[in-house]
PDB file of C-alpha atoms in Angstrom:
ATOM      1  CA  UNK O   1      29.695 -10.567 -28.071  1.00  0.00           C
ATOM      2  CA  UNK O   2      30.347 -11.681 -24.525  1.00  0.00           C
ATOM      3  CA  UNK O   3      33.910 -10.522 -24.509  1.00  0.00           C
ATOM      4  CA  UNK O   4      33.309  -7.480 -25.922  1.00  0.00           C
ATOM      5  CA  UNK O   5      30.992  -6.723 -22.817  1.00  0.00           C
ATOM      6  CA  UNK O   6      33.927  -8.188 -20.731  1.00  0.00           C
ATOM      7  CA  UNK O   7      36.334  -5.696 -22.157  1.00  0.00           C
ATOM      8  CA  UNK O   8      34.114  -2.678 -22.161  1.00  0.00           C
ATOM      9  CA  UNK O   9      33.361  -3.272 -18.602  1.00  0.00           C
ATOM     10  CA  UNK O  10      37.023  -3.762 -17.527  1.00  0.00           C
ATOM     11  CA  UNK O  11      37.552   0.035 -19.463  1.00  0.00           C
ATOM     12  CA  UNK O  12      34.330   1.372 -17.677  1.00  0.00           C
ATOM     13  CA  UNK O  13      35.152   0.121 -13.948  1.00  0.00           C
ATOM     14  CA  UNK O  14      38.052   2.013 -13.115  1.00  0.00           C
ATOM     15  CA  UNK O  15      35.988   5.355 -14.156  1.00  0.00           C
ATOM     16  CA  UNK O  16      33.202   4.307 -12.343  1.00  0.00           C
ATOM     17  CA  UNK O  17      35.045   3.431  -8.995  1.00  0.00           C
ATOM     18  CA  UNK O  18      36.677   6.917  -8.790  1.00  0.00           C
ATOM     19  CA  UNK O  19      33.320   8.949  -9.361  1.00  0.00           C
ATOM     20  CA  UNK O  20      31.996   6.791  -6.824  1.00  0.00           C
ATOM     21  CA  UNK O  21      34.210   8.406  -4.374  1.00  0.00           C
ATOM     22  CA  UNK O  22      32.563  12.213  -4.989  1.00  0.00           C
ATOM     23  CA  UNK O  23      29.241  10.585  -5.522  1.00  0.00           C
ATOM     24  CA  UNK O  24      29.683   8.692  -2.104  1.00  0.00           C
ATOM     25  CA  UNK O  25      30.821  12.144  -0.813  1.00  0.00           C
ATOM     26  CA  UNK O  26      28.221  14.472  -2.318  1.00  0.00           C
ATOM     27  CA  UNK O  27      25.436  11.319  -0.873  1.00  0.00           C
ATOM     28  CA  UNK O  28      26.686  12.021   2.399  1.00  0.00           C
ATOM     29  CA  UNK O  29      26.778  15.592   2.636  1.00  0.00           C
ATOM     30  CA  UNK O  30      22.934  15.310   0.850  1.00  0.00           C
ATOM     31  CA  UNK O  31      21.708  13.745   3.793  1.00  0.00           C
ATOM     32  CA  UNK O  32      23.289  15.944   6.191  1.00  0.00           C
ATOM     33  CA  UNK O  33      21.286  19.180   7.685  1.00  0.00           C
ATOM     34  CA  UNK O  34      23.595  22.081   8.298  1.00  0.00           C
ATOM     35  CA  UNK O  35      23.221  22.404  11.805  1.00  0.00           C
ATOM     36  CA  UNK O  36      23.625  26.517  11.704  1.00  0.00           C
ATOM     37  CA  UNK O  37      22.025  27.495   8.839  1.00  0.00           C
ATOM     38  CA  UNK O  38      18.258  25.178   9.523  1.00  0.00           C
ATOM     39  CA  UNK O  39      17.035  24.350   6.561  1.00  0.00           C
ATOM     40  CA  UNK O  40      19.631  23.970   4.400  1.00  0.00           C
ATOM     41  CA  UNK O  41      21.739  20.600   3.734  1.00  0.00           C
ATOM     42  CA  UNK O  42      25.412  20.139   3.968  1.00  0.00           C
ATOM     43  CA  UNK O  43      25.517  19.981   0.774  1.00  0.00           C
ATOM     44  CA  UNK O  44      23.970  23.485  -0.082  1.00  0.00           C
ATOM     45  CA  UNK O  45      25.914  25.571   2.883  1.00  0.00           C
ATOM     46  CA  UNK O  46      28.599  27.150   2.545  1.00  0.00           C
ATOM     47  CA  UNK O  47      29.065  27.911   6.201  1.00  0.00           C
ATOM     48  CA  UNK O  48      31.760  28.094   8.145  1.00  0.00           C
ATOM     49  CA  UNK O  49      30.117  25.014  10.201  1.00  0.00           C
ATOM     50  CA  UNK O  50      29.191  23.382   6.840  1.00  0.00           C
ATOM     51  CA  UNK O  51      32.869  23.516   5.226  1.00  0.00           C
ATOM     52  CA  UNK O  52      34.480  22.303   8.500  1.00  0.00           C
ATOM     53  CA  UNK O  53      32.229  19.151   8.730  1.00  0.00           C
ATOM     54  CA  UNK O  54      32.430  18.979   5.154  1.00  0.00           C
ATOM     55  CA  UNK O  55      36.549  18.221   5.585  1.00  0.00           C
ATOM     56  CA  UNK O  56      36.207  16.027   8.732  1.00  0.00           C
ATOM     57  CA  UNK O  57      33.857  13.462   6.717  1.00  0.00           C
ATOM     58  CA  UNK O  58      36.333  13.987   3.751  1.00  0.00           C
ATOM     59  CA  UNK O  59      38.901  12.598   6.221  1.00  0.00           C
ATOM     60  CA  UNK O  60      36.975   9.891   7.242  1.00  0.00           C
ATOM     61  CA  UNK O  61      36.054   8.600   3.711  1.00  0.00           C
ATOM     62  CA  UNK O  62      39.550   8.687   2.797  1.00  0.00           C
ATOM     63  CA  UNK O  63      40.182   6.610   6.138  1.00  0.00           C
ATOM     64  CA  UNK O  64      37.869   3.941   4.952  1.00  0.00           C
ATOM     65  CA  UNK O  65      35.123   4.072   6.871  1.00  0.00           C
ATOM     66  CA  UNK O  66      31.745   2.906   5.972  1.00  0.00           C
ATOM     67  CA  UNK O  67      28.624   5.489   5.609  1.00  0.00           C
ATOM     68  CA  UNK O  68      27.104   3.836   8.399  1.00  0.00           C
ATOM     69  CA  UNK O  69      30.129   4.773  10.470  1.00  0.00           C
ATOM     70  CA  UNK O  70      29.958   8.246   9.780  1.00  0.00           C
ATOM     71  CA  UNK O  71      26.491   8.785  10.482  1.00  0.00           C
ATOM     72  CA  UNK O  72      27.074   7.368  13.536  1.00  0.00           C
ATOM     73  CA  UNK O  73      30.074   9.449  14.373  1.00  0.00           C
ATOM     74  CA  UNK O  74      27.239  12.232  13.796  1.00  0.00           C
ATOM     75  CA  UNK O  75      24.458  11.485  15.458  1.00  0.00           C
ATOM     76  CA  UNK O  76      26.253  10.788  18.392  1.00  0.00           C
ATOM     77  CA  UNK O  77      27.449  14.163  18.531  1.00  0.00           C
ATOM     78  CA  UNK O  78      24.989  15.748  17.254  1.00  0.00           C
ATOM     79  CA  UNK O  79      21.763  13.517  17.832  1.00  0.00           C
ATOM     80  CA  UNK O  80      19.058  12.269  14.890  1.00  0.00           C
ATOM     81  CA  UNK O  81      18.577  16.194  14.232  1.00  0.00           C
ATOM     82  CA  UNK O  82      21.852  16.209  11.739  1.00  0.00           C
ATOM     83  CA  UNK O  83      20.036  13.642   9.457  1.00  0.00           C
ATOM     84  CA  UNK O  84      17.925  14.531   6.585  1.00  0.00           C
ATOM     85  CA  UNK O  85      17.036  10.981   6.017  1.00  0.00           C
ATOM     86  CA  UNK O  86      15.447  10.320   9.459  1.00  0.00           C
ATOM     87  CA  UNK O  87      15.808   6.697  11.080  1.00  0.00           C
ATOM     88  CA  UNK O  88      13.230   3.924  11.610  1.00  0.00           C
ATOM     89  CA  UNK O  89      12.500   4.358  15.107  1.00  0.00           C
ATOM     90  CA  UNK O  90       9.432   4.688  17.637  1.00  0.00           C
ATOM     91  CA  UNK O  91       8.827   8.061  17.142  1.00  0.00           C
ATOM     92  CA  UNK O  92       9.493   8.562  13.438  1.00  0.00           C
ATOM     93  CA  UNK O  93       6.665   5.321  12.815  1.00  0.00           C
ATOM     94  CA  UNK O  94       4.060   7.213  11.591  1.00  0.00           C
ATOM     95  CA  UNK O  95       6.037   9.588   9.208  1.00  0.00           C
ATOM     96  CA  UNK O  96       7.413   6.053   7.425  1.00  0.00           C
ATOM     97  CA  UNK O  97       3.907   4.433   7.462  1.00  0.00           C
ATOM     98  CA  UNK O  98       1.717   7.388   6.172  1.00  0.00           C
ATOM     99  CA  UNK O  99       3.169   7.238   2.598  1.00  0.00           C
ATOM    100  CA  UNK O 100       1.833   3.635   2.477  1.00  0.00           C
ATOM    101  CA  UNK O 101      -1.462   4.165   4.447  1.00  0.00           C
ATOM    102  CA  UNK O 102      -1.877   6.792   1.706  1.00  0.00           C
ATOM    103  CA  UNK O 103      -1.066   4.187  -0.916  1.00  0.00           C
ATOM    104  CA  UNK O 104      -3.402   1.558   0.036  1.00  0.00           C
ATOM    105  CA  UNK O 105      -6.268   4.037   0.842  1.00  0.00           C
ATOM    106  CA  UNK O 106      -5.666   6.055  -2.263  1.00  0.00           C
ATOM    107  CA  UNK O 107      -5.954   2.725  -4.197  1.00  0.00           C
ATOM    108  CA  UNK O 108      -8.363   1.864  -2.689  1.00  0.00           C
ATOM    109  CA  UNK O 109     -10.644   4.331  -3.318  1.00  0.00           C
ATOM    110  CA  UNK O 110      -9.543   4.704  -7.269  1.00  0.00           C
ATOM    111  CA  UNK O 111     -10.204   1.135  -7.076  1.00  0.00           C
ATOM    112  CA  UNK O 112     -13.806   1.907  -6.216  1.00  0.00           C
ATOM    113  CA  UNK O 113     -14.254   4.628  -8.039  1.00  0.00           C
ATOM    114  CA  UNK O 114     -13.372   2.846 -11.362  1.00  0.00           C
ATOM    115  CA  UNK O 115     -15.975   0.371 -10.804  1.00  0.00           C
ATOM    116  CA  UNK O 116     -18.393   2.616 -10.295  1.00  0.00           C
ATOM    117  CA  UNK O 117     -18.215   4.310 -13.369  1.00  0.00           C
ATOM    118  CA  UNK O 118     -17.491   0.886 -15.335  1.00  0.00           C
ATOM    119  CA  UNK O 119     -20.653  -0.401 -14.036  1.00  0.00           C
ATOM    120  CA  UNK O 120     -22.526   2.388 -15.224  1.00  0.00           C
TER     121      UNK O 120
ATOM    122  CA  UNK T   1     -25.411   2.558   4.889  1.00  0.00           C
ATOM    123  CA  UNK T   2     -22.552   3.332   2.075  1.00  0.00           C
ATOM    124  CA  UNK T   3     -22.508   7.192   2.814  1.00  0.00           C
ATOM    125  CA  UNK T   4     -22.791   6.096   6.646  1.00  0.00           C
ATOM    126  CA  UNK T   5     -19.072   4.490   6.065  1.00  0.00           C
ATOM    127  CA  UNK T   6     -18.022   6.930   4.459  1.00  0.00           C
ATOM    128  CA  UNK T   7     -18.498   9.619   6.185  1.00  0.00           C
ATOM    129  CA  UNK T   8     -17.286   7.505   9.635  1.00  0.00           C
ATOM    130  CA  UNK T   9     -13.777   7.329   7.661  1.00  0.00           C
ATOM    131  CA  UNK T  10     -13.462  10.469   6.296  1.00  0.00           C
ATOM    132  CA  UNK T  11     -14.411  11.698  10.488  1.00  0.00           C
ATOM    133  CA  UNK T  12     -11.764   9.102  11.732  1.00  0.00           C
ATOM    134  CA  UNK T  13      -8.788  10.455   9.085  1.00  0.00           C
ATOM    135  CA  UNK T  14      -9.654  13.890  10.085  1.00  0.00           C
ATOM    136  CA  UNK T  15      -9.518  12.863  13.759  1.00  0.00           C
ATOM    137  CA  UNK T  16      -6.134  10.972  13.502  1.00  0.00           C
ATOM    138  CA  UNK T  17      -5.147  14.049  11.342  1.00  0.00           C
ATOM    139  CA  UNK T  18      -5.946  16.258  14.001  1.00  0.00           C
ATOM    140  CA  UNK T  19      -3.987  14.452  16.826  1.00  0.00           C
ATOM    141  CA  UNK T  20      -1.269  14.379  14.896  1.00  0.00           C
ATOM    142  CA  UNK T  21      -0.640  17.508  14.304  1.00  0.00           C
ATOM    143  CA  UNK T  22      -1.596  18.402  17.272  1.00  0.00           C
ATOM    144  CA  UNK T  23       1.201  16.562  18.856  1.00  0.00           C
ATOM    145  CA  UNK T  24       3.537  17.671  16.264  1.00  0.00           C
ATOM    146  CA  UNK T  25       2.604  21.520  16.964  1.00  0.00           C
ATOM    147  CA  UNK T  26       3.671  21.070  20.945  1.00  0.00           C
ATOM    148  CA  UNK T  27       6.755  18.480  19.844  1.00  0.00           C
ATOM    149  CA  UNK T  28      10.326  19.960  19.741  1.00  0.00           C
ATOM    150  CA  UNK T  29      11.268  20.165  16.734  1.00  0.00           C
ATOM    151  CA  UNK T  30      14.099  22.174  17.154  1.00  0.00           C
ATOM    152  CA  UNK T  31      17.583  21.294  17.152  1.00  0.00           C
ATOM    153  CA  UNK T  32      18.879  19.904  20.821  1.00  0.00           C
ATOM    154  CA  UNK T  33      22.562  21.221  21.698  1.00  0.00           C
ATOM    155  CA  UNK T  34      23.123  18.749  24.497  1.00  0.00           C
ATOM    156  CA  UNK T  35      23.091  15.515  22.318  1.00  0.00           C
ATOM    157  CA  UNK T  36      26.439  15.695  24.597  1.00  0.00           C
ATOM    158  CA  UNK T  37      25.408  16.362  27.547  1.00  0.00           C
ATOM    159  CA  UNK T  38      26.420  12.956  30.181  1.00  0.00           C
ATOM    160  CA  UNK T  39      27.934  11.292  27.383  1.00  0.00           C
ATOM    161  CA  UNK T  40      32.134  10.584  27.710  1.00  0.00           C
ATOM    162  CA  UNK T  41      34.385  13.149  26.140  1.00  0.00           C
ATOM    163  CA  UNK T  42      35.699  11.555  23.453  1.00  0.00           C
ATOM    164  CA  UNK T  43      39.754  11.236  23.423  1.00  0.00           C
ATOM    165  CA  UNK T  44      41.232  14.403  21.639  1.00  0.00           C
ATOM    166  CA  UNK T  45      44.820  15.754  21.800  1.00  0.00           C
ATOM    167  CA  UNK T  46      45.335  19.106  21.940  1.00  0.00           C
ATOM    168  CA  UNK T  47      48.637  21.039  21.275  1.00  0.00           C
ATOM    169  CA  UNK T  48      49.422  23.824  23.615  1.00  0.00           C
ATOM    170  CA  UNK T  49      49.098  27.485  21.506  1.00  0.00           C
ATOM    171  CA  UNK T  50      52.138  28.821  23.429  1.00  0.00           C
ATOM    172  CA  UNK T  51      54.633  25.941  23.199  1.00  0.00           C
ATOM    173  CA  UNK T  52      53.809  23.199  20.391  1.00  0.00           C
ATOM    174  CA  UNK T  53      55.943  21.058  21.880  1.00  0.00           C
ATOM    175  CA  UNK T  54      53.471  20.513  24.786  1.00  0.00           C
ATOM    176  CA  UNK T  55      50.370  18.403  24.147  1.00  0.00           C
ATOM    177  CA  UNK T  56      47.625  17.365  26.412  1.00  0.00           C
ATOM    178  CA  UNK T  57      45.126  14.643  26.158  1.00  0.00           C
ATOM    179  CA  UNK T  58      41.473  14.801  26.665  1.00  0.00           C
ATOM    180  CA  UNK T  59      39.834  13.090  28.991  1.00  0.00           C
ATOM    181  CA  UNK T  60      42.365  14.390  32.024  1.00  0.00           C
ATOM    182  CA  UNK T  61      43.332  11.840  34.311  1.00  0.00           C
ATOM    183  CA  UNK T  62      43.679  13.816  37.435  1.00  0.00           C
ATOM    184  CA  UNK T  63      42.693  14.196  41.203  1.00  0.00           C
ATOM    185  CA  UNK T  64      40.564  16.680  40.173  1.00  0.00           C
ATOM    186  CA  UNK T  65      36.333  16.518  40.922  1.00  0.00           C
ATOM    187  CA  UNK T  66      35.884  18.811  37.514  1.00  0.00           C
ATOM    188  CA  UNK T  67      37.003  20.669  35.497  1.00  0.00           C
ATOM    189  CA  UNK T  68      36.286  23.272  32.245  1.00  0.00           C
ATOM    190  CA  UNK T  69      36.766  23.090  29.292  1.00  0.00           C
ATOM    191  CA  UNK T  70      36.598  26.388  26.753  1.00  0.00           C
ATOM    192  CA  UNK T  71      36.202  26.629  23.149  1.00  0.00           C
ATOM    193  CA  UNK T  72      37.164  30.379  22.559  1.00  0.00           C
ATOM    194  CA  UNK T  73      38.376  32.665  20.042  1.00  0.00           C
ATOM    195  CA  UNK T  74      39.864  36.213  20.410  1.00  0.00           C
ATOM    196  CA  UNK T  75      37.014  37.107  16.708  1.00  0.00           C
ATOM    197  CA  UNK T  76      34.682  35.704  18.627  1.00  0.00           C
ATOM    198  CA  UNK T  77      32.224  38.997  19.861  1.00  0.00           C
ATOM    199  CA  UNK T  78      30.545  37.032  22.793  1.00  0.00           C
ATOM    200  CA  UNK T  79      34.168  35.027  23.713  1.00  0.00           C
ATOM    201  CA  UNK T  80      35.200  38.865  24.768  1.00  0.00           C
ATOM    202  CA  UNK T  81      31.855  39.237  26.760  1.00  0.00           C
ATOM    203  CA  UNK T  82      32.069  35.971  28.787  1.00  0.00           C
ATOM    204  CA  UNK T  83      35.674  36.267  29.730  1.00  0.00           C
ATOM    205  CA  UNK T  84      35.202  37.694  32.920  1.00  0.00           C
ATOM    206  CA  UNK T  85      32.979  35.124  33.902  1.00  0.00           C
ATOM    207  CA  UNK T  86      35.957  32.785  33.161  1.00  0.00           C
ATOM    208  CA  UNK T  87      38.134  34.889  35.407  1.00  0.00           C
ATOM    209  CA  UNK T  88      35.684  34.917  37.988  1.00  0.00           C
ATOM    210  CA  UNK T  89      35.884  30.743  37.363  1.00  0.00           C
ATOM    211  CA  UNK T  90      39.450  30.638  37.412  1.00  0.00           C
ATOM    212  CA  UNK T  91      40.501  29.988  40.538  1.00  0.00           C
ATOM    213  CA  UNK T  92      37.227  27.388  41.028  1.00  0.00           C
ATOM    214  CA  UNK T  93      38.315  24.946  38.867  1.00  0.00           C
ATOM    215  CA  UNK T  94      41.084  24.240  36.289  1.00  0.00           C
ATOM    216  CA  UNK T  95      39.822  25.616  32.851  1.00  0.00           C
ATOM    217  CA  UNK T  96      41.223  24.242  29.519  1.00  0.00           C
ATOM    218  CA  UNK T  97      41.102  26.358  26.769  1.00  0.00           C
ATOM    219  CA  UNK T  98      41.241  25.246  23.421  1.00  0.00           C
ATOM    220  CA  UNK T  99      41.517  28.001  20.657  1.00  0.00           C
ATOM    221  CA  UNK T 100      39.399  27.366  17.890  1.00  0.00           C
ATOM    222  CA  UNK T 101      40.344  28.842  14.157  1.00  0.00           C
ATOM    223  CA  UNK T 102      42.387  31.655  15.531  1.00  0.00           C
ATOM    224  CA  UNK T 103      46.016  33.072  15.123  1.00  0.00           C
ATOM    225  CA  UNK T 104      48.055  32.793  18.059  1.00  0.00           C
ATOM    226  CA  UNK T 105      49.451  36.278  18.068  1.00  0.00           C
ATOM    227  CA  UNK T 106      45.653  37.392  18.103  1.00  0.00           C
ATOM    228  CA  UNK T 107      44.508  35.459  20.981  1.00  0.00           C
ATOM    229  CA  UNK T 108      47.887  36.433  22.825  1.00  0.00           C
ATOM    230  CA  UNK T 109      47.096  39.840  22.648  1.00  0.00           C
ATOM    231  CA  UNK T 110      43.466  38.960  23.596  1.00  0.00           C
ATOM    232  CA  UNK T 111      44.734  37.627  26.542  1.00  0.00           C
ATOM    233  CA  UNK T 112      47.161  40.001  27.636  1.00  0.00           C
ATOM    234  CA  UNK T 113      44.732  42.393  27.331  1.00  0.00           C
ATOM    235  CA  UNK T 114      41.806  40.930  29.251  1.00  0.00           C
ATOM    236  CA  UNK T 115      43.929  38.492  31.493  1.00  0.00           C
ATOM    237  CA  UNK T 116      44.579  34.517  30.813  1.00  0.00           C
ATOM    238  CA  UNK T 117      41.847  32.327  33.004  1.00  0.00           C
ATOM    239  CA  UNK T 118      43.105  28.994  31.331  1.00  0.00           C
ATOM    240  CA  UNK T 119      45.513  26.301  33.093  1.00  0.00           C
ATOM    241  CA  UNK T 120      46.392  24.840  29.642  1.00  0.00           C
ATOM    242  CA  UNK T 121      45.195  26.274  26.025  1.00  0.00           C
ATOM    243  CA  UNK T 122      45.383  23.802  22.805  1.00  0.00           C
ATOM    244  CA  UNK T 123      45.021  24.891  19.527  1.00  0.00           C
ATOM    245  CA  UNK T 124      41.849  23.697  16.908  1.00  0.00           C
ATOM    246  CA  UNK T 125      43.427  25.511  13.701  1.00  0.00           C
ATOM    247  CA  UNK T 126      40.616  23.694  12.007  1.00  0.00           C
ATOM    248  CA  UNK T 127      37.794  23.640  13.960  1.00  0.00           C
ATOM    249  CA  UNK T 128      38.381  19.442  13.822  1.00  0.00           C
ATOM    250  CA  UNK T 129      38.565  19.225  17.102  1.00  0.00           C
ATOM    251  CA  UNK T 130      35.477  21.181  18.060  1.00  0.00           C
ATOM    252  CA  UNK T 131      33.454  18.668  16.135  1.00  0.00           C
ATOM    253  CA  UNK T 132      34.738  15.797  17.782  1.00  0.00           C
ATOM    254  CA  UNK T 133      33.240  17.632  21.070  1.00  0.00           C
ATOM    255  CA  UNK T 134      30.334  18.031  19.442  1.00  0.00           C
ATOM    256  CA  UNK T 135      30.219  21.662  19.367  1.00  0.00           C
ATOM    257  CA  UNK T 136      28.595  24.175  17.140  1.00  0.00           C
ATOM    258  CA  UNK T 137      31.019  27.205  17.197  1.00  0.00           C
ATOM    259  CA  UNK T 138      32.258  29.454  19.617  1.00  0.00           C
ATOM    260  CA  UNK T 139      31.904  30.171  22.716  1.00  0.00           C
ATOM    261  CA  UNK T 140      30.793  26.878  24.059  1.00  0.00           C
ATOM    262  CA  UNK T 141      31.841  25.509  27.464  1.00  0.00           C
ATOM    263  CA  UNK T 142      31.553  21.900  29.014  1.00  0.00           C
ATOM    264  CA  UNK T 143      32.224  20.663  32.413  1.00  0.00           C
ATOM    265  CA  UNK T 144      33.631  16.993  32.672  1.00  0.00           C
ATOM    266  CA  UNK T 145      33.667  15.434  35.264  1.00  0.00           C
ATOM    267  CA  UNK T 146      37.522  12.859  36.601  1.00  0.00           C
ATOM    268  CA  UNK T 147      35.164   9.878  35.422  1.00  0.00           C
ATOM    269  CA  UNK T 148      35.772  11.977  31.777  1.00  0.00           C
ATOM    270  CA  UNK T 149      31.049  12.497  32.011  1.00  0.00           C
ATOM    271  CA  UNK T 150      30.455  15.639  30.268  1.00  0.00           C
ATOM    272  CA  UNK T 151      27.854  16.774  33.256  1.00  0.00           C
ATOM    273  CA  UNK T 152      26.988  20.352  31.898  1.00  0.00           C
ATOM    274  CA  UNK T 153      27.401  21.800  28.403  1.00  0.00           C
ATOM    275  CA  UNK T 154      26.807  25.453  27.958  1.00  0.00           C
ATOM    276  CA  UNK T 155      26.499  26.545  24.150  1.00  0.00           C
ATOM    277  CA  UNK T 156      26.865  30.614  23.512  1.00  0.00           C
ATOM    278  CA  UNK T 157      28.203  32.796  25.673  1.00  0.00           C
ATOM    279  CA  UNK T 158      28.322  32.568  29.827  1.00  0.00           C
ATOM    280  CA  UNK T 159      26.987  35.232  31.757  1.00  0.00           C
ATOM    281  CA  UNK T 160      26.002  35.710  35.795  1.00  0.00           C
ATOM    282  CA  UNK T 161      23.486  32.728  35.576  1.00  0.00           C
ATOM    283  CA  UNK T 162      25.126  30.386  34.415  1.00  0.00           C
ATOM    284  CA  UNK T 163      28.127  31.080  36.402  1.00  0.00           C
ATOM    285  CA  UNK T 164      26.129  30.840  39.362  1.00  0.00           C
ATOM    286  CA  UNK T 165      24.727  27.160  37.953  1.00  0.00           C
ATOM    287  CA  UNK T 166      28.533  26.188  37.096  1.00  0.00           C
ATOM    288  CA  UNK T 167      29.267  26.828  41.192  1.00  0.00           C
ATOM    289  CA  UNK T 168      26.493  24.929  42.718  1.00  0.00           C
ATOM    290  CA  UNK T 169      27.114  21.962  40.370  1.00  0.00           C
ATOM    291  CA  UNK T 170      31.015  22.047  41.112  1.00  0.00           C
ATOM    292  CA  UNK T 171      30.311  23.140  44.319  1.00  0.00           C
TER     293      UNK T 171
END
């Protein structure tokens, strides 16, 4: 049974590694905002912008370089603004701890609620 | 005591609520052109539009305080407005032009017919090399500085204004 997985996964792993590549790509562009068209990711434009940046991150995938690499190729030419996904930082705190404030209050209150009616 | 509690919570939400978006109404949210601006020039090689045997490099080592550089295109509407501020420029301080997505026999006759401001002019057949600067489009112009500082970056097209800013800063 265990060498059948073996096999099967030796078939499967080539495929997967070279749709990796476009997923990687299509990732990338995803978390990209089209600079001249606001609004609208990399991803979705078909600008001229767009479709040059598009091939320059192409090249740069081909060239082996990491995700992290690119983004920072980005940002520092185009600042924070360019990514979708926005970083950890000082000023983005409250927009990655809201979410769980909500969480924990939210549950908190259907928490209470519950026990409210339960007790009646 | 309960409804005391909550209605303290539900006033301090709204209040954090309300300086919050307050802050995020006067915040700029827009995008920032001049993520550039007093960073280095990266290192980019351009190869000249009228002889592709010639290439120059980018940063320029030379005695030079400033100088311009140009990203133009004879399609470009506003490229045709702003080049007579570039001719008034010209003799200022050395201008680099580099030709972004264009055909050269277009931006010859673009230049014969409203006179060539540029000291050198390299080709960007695929706008590549414009990203690497950082750059949105066309026209955008940057002045850089012999320590290879990008000290002003202009995006759009240059008019009396900013002329005048471009000769009190090189000045």
């Amino acid at each position: 049974m265990k060498s059948i997985f073996l096999i099967l996964i030796f078939i499967f792993l080539p495929i997967q590694s070279a749709m990796s590549f476009t997923e990687r790509e299509i990732n990338i562009y995803k978390n990209l905002r089209c600079l001249v068209c606001q609004g609208q990711s990399l991803n979705d434009s078909n600008s001229d912008f767009a479709i040059d940046l598009k091939k320059v991150i192409k090249k740069k995938i081909i060239n082996k370089q990491t995700d992290q690499e690119i983004y920072k190729y980005l940002t520092e030419r185009y600042g924070d603004w360019i990514l979708l996904d926005p970083p950890l930082k000082k000023t983005t705190i409250v927009l990655w701890i809201f979410p769980l404030l909500f969480i924990f209050f939210g549950g908190f209150f259907v928490y209470k609620s519950v026990r409210i009616y339960s007790n009646n | 005591m309960k409804n005391k509690f909550k209605i303290s919570l539900l006033f301090f939400i709204t209040v954090i609520f309300f300086i919050i978006f307050y802050y995020s109404l006067k915040a700029n949210n827009k995008n920032n052109p001049n993520t550039m601006l007093n960073k280095k020039l990266p290192p980019i090689e351009l190869t000249s539009l009228i002889n592709t045997n010639l290439k120059q490099t980018l940063p320029i080592i030379s005695e030079d305080k400033f100088y311009l550089i140009n990203i133009w295109s004879s399609w470009c509407v506003p490229c045709r407005d702003e080049h007579q501020i570039l001719m008034l420029l010209k003799d200022k301080i050395k201008i680099y032009g580099i030709n972004y997505k264009d055909q050269k026999s277009n931006a010859v006759s673009f230049l014969n017919e409203l006179g060539n401001p540029f000291y050198f002019i390299g080709t960007d057949k695929d706008g590549s090399t414009a990203i690497e600067m950082g750059a949105y489009g066309v026209p955008e112009t940057y002045i850089v500085n012999s320590e290879g500082l990008i000290v002003f970056k202009h995006v759009g097209p240059l008019n009396k204004k900013i002329y005048l800013k471009i000769s009190e800063i090189i000045k």
